[in-house]
Amino acid sequence: MPIDLGRVQKEIRDIDRDKASGVTIEVQGNSVQKLIGCLKGPRDTPFDGGIFYVNIELDDQYPFVPPKMRFITKVWHPNISSANGAICLDILKDQWSPALTLKTALLSLQALLSSPQPDDPQDAVVARQYMGSLAEYEATARQWTQTYAHAQQVVGLEAKVQQIVEMGFGREQALAALKRANGDENGAMEILLGA
Amino acid sequence: MTFDVKIKKWHAVASWTWNAGDDVCGICRMPFDGCPPDGKYPGDDSPVVWGVCTHAFHLQCINRWLQSQAEQKCPFCRRQWEFKQAAVGGEDSD
């Protein structure tokens, strides 16, 4: 059975309409089954001031199976892989329910940034640092936010995105590749051409 | 003065609705009075069912969810899902 398009389109509209939620979503290319979510780093956390992009893939079975989500932006957090952005969060696994939505999932990611769960880590190195030396963890997380997720960096990105778009790639595709290559245009082109 | 009125023709119009409180199904997000994605006709073809936890869904939607799960839980409250018996005799079921 193909994906329930009606529900997905309704979900995207709901997120677009709700300007106060702090999360946004954009379709990547032609299919609504590949999306990019965006959330702001919560206040009073080392992620404050950061803008975080999340790659979202929807299986044909969605919403009967959870959306596949992975951080595109590099994040230093016990429950997020510092290497590939994989997320350890129960509602994205066995605690998923079809009553949840892309919006509630993105908001849950925002909540996860505020309250790490080091007992159930995705990144053992980060979790060990979080348990052993909180100050050190916060400093590293803040530094990563500034290096990879800072709004200014994102503004600088815009020009590079434009350049890649002019070469004929989609906007979201260009953005995703640049994010993965940490803003390096050549690296982004390699990702785009290799994909 | 009286009128002698003769009715030649009349159209009856009725409306119906599921008495389901919330207006959309929490799974497919379509109105209860409409169809779930794989339903063709509203009404008897796309019935609405309740759990004993009082949450309502299209029958097709909740069935598909329960069939995909080892544990039978309500998508809203995660309580054990059990179908609430339909009320007989025009009693409200919500």
GROMACS .gro file of C-alpha atoms in nm:
model
  289
    1MET     CA    1   0.000   0.000   0.000
    2PRO     CA    2   0.142   0.345  -0.087
    3ILE     CA    3   0.197   0.603   0.185
    4ASP     CA    4  -0.102   0.795   0.326
    5LEU     CA    5  -0.034   1.117   0.132
    6GLY     CA    6  -0.333   1.298   0.278
    7ARG     CA    7  -0.209   1.268   0.632
    8VAL     CA    8   0.151   1.367   0.546
    9GLN     CA    9   0.040   1.673   0.350
   10LYS     CA   10  -0.188   1.774   0.635
   11GLU     CA   11   0.099   1.738   0.880
   12ILE     CA   12   0.326   1.958   0.666
   13ARG     CA   13   0.055   2.224   0.643
   14ASP     CA   14   0.002   2.214   1.019
   15ILE     CA   15   0.372   2.272   1.085
   16ASP     CA   16   0.381   2.558   0.831
   17ARG     CA   17   0.081   2.725   0.992
   18ASP     CA   18   0.211   2.702   1.349
   19LYS     CA   19   0.478   2.973   1.350
   20ALA     CA   20   0.516   2.961   1.729
   21SER     CA   21   0.628   2.598   1.759
   22GLY     CA   22   0.995   2.669   1.676
   23VAL     CA   23   1.014   2.379   1.432
   24THR     CA   24   0.982   2.388   1.054
   25ILE     CA   25   0.982   2.129   0.781
   26GLU     CA   26   1.052   2.128   0.409
   27VAL     CA   27   1.000   1.870   0.142
   28GLN     CA   28   1.322   1.755  -0.021
   29GLY     CA   29   1.267   1.719  -0.393
   30ASN     CA   30   0.950   1.572  -0.544
   31SER     CA   31   0.847   1.313  -0.289
   32VAL     CA   32   0.693   1.395   0.049
   33GLN     CA   33   0.871   1.088   0.183
   34LYS     CA   34   1.202   1.274   0.207
   35LEU     CA   35   1.194   1.583   0.421
   36ILE     CA   36   1.423   1.811   0.616
   37GLY     CA   37   1.314   1.928   0.958
   38CYS     CA   38   1.464   2.224   1.135
   39LEU     CA   39   1.462   2.310   1.504
   40LYS     CA   40   1.612   2.578   1.722
   41GLY     CA   41   1.843   2.488   2.007
   42PRO     CA   42   1.655   2.529   2.336
   43ARG     CA   43   1.737   2.824   2.561
   44ASP     CA   44   1.957   2.773   2.867
   45THR     CA   45   2.126   2.475   2.705
   46PRO     CA   46   2.461   2.449   2.525
   47PHE     CA   47   2.254   2.434   2.203
   48ASP     CA   48   2.104   2.782   2.249
   49GLY     CA   49   2.148   2.995   1.937
   50GLY     CA   50   2.196   2.694   1.715
   51ILE     CA   51   1.984   2.588   1.420
   52PHE     CA   52   1.969   2.212   1.375
   53TYR     CA   53   1.868   2.030   1.059
   54VAL     CA   54   1.721   1.681   1.068
   55ASN     CA   55   1.692   1.443   0.777
   56ILE     CA   56   1.352   1.271   0.772
   57GLU     CA   57   1.253   0.966   0.570
   58LEU     CA   58   0.903   0.824   0.568
   59ASP     CA   59   0.845   0.460   0.497
   60ASP     CA   60   0.540   0.356   0.290
   61GLN     CA   61   0.396   0.221   0.617
   62TYR     CA   62   0.406   0.563   0.790
   63PRO     CA   63   0.228   0.649   1.027
   64PHE     CA   64   0.213   0.283   1.132
   65VAL     CA   65   0.592   0.286   1.164
   66PRO     CA   66   0.799   0.577   1.302
   67PRO     CA   67   0.963   0.835   1.073
   68LYS     CA   68   1.336   0.777   1.026
   69MET     CA   69   1.515   1.080   1.167
   70ARG     CA   70   1.883   1.166   1.178
   71PHE     CA   71   2.060   1.493   1.257
   72ILE     CA   72   2.228   1.647   0.953
   73THR     CA   73   2.389   1.914   1.170
   74LYS     CA   74   2.667   1.779   1.389
   75VAL     CA   75   2.561   1.768   1.755
   76TRP     CA   76   2.750   1.684   2.076
   77HIS     CA   77   2.489   1.506   2.286
   78PRO     CA   78   2.478   1.169   2.469
   79ASN     CA   79   2.178   1.043   2.269
   80ILE     CA   80   2.296   1.161   1.925
   81SER     CA   81   2.586   1.003   1.740
   82SER     CA   82   2.863   1.260   1.700
   83ALA     CA   83   2.974   1.068   1.390
   84ASN     CA   84   2.655   1.026   1.187
   85GLY     CA   85   2.371   1.203   1.367
   86ALA     CA   86   2.180   0.883   1.454
   87ILE     CA   87   1.930   0.947   1.732
   88CYS     CA   88   1.844   0.728   2.029
   89LEU     CA   89   1.492   0.824   2.131
   90ASP     CA   90   1.222   0.578   2.234
   91ILE     CA   91   0.937   0.738   2.039
   92LEU     CA   92   1.139   0.701   1.718
   93LYS     CA   93   1.166   0.330   1.797
   94ASP     CA   94   0.941   0.098   1.995
   95GLN     CA   95   0.742   0.374   2.166
   96TRP     CA   96   0.614   0.523   1.840
   97SER     CA   97   0.237   0.562   1.806
   98PRO     CA   98   0.039   0.667   1.498
   99ALA     CA   99  -0.118   0.937   1.715
  100LEU     CA  100   0.223   1.110   1.714
  101THR     CA  101   0.319   1.336   1.424
  102LEU     CA  102   0.627   1.482   1.255
  103LYS     CA  103   0.571   1.793   1.462
  104THR     CA  104   0.555   1.610   1.794
  105ALA     CA  105   0.862   1.410   1.692
  106LEU     CA  106   1.060   1.726   1.609
  107LEU     CA  107   0.945   1.884   1.937
  108SER     CA  108   1.060   1.568   2.116
  109LEU     CA  109   1.404   1.611   1.959
  110GLN     CA  110   1.410   1.966   2.093
  111ALA     CA  111   1.317   1.831   2.436
  112LEU     CA  112   1.589   1.567   2.406
  113LEU     CA  113   1.846   1.844   2.351
  114SER     CA  114   1.730   1.999   2.682
  115SER     CA  115   1.733   1.676   2.880
  116PRO     CA  116   1.993   1.418   2.778
  117GLN     CA  117   1.936   1.057   2.885
  118PRO     CA  118   2.293   0.929   2.947
  119ASP     CA  119   2.164   0.591   3.072
  120ASP     CA  120   2.052   0.504   2.721
  121PRO     CA  121   2.331   0.656   2.511
  122GLN     CA  122   2.377   0.665   2.136
  123ASP     CA  123   2.728   0.804   2.169
  124ALA     CA  124   2.921   0.634   2.449
  125VAL     CA  125   3.206   0.888   2.444
  126VAL     CA  126   2.973   1.184   2.489
  127ALA     CA  127   2.772   0.998   2.754
  128ARG     CA  128   3.087   0.920   2.953
  129GLN     CA  129   3.190   1.286   2.939
  130TYR     CA  130   2.839   1.395   3.044
  131MET     CA  131   2.848   1.165   3.347
  132GLY     CA  132   3.211   1.236   3.437
  133SER     CA  133   3.244   1.607   3.380
  134LEU     CA  134   2.932   1.805   3.306
  135ALA     CA  135   3.122   2.133   3.262
  136GLU     CA  136   3.348   1.980   3.003
  137TYR     CA  137   3.048   1.830   2.821
  138GLU     CA  138   2.869   2.165   2.815
  139ALA     CA  139   3.178   2.342   2.682
  140THR     CA  140   3.221   2.089   2.401
  141ALA     CA  141   2.850   2.094   2.314
  142ARG     CA  142   2.853   2.474   2.306
  143GLN     CA  143   3.161   2.478   2.087
  144TRP     CA  144   3.001   2.231   1.844
  145THR     CA  145   2.686   2.444   1.835
  146GLN     CA  146   2.895   2.748   1.746
  147THR     CA  147   3.100   2.564   1.487
  148TYR     CA  148   2.827   2.365   1.312
  149ALA     CA  149   2.488   2.510   1.400
  150HIS     CA  150   2.536   2.881   1.446
  151ALA     CA  151   2.287   3.112   1.282
  152GLN     CA  152   2.569   3.323   1.136
  153GLN     CA  153   2.721   3.017   0.982
  154VAL     CA  154   2.382   2.933   0.838
  155VAL     CA  155   2.355   3.283   0.687
  156GLY     CA  156   2.700   3.239   0.532
  157LEU     CA  157   2.572   2.914   0.391
  158GLU     CA  158   2.298   3.084   0.195
  159ALA     CA  159   2.541   3.215  -0.068
  160LYS     CA  160   2.689   2.869  -0.111
  161VAL     CA  161   2.343   2.716  -0.137
  162GLN     CA  162   2.263   2.963  -0.416
  163GLN     CA  163   2.578   2.868  -0.603
  164ILE     CA  164   2.489   2.500  -0.593
  165VAL     CA  165   2.126   2.570  -0.685
  166GLU     CA  166   2.250   2.755  -0.993
  167MET     CA  167   2.427   2.438  -1.098
  168GLY     CA  168   2.087   2.273  -1.114
  169PHE     CA  169   2.048   2.104  -0.777
  170GLY     CA  170   1.745   2.139  -0.550
  171ARG     CA  171   1.765   2.387  -0.263
  172GLU     CA  172   1.707   2.136   0.014
  173GLN     CA  173   1.940   1.890  -0.150
  174ALA     CA  174   2.212   2.156  -0.166
  175LEU     CA  175   2.153   2.255   0.196
  176ALA     CA  176   2.164   1.896   0.316
  177ALA     CA  177   2.489   1.831   0.132
  178LEU     CA  178   2.648   2.152   0.263
  179LYS     CA  179   2.542   2.068   0.616
  180ARG     CA  180   2.689   1.723   0.587
  181ALA     CA  181   3.012   1.866   0.449
  182ASN     CA  182   3.022   2.127   0.731
  183GLY     CA  183   2.976   2.413   0.488
  184ASP     CA  184   3.250   2.308   0.247
  185GLU     CA  185   3.132   2.362  -0.112
  186ASN     CA  186   3.366   2.110  -0.267
  187GLY     CA  187   3.272   1.847  -0.012
  188ALA     CA  188   2.905   1.919  -0.078
  189MET     CA  189   2.953   1.879  -0.452
  190GLU     CA  190   3.123   1.546  -0.396
  191ILE     CA  191   2.826   1.429  -0.188
  192LEU     CA  192   2.578   1.550  -0.450
  193LEU     CA  193   2.761   1.393  -0.742
  194GLY     CA  194   2.834   1.073  -0.556
  195ALA     CA  195   2.470   1.031  -0.449
  196MET     CA  196  -6.098   3.014   0.557
  197THR     CA  197  -5.922   2.687   0.489
  198PHE     CA  198  -5.687   2.570   0.215
  199ASP     CA  199  -5.706   2.241   0.051
  200VAL     CA  200  -5.344   2.141  -0.004
  201LYS     CA  201  -5.249   1.841  -0.202
  202ILE     CA  202  -4.887   1.720  -0.175
  203LYS     CA  203  -4.775   1.591  -0.509
  204LYS     CA  204  -4.411   1.519  -0.436
  205TRP     CA  205  -4.164   1.549  -0.152
  206HIS     CA  206  -3.794   1.496  -0.088
  207ALA     CA  207  -3.675   1.370   0.248
  208VAL     CA  208  -3.337   1.497   0.364
  209ALA     CA  209  -3.153   1.343   0.656
  210SER     CA  210  -2.811   1.400   0.802
  211TRP     CA  211  -2.603   1.165   1.009
  212THR     CA  212  -2.284   1.184   1.206
  213TRP     CA  213  -2.076   0.951   1.417
  214ASN     CA  214  -2.113   1.048   1.778
  215ALA     CA  215  -1.737   1.042   1.822
  216GLY     CA  216  -1.655   1.362   2.008
  217ASP     CA  217  -1.327   1.449   1.840
  218ASP     CA  218  -1.392   1.523   1.475
  219VAL     CA  219  -1.094   1.352   1.313
  220CYS     CA  220  -0.947   1.006   1.350
  221GLY     CA  221  -0.620   1.027   1.543
  222ILE     CA  222  -0.452   0.785   1.304
  223CYS     CA  223  -0.541   0.898   0.951
  224ARG     CA  224  -0.646   1.254   1.056
  225MET     CA  225  -0.951   1.232   0.831
  226PRO     CA  226  -1.295   1.328   0.964
  227PHE     CA  227  -1.487   1.043   1.126
  228ASP     CA  228  -1.773   1.126   0.893
  229GLY     CA  229  -1.538   1.077   0.599
  230CYS     CA  230  -1.331   0.778   0.493
  231PRO     CA  231  -0.993   0.652   0.606
  232PRO     CA  232  -0.737   0.642   0.320
  233ASP     CA  233  -0.834   0.290   0.211
  234GLY     CA  234  -1.210   0.339   0.254
  235LYS     CA  235  -1.436   0.414  -0.042
  236TYR     CA  236  -1.758   0.531   0.122
  237PRO     CA  237  -1.828   0.706   0.450
  238GLY     CA  238  -2.077   0.562   0.695
  239ASP     CA  239  -2.118   0.187   0.730
  240ASP     CA  240  -1.825   0.122   0.498
  241SER     CA  241  -1.591   0.323   0.724
  242PRO     CA  242  -1.715   0.249   1.073
  243VAL     CA  243  -1.589   0.423   1.383
  244VAL     CA  244  -1.503   0.211   1.685
  245TRP     CA  245  -1.428   0.287   2.046
  246GLY     CA  246  -1.190   0.133   2.293
  247VAL     CA  247  -1.286   0.083   2.656
  248CYS     CA  248  -1.039   0.370   2.718
  249THR     CA  249  -1.302   0.587   2.531
  250HIS     CA  250  -1.072   0.676   2.239
  251ALA     CA  251  -1.224   0.641   1.894
  252PHE     CA  252  -1.069   0.555   1.555
  253HIS     CA  253  -1.181   0.435   1.215
  254LEU     CA  254  -1.208   0.056   1.237
  255GLN     CA  255  -0.968   0.016   0.942
  256CYS     CA  256  -0.709   0.244   1.105
  257ILE     CA  257  -0.706   0.087   1.451
  258ASN     CA  258  -0.708  -0.263   1.304
  259ARG     CA  259  -0.406  -0.189   1.088
  260TRP     CA  260  -0.222  -0.052   1.393
  261LEU     CA  261  -0.311  -0.344   1.620
  262GLN     CA  262  -0.212  -0.594   1.353
  263SER     CA  263   0.132  -0.437   1.328
  264GLN     CA  264   0.192  -0.454   1.703
  265ALA     CA  265   0.277  -0.735   1.943
  266GLU     CA  266   0.115  -0.548   2.230
  267GLN     CA  267  -0.238  -0.421   2.174
  268LYS     CA  268  -0.231  -0.063   2.300
  269CYS     CA  269  -0.436   0.249   2.235
  270PRO     CA  270  -0.233   0.493   2.018
  271PHE     CA  271  -0.342   0.782   2.240
  272CYS     CA  272  -0.318   0.664   2.599
  273ARG     CA  273  -0.116   0.342   2.553
  274ARG     CA  274  -0.363   0.155   2.770
  275GLN     CA  275  -0.445  -0.203   2.679
  276TRP     CA  276  -0.678  -0.181   2.376
  277GLU     CA  277  -1.012  -0.353   2.404
  278PHE     CA  278  -1.305  -0.285   2.175
  279LYS     CA  279  -1.596  -0.132   2.358
  280GLN     CA  280  -1.917  -0.318   2.286
  281ALA     CA  281  -2.153  -0.116   2.071
  282ALA     CA  282  -2.440   0.028   2.268
  283VAL     CA  283  -2.775  -0.121   2.177
  284GLY     CA  284  -3.104   0.064   2.160
  285GLY     CA  285  -2.992   0.410   2.053
  286GLU     CA  286  -2.785   0.473   2.362
  287ASP     CA  287  -2.496   0.714   2.312
  288SER     CA  288  -2.171   0.531   2.297
  289ASP     CA  289  -1.940   0.814   2.393
   0.00000   0.00000   0.00000
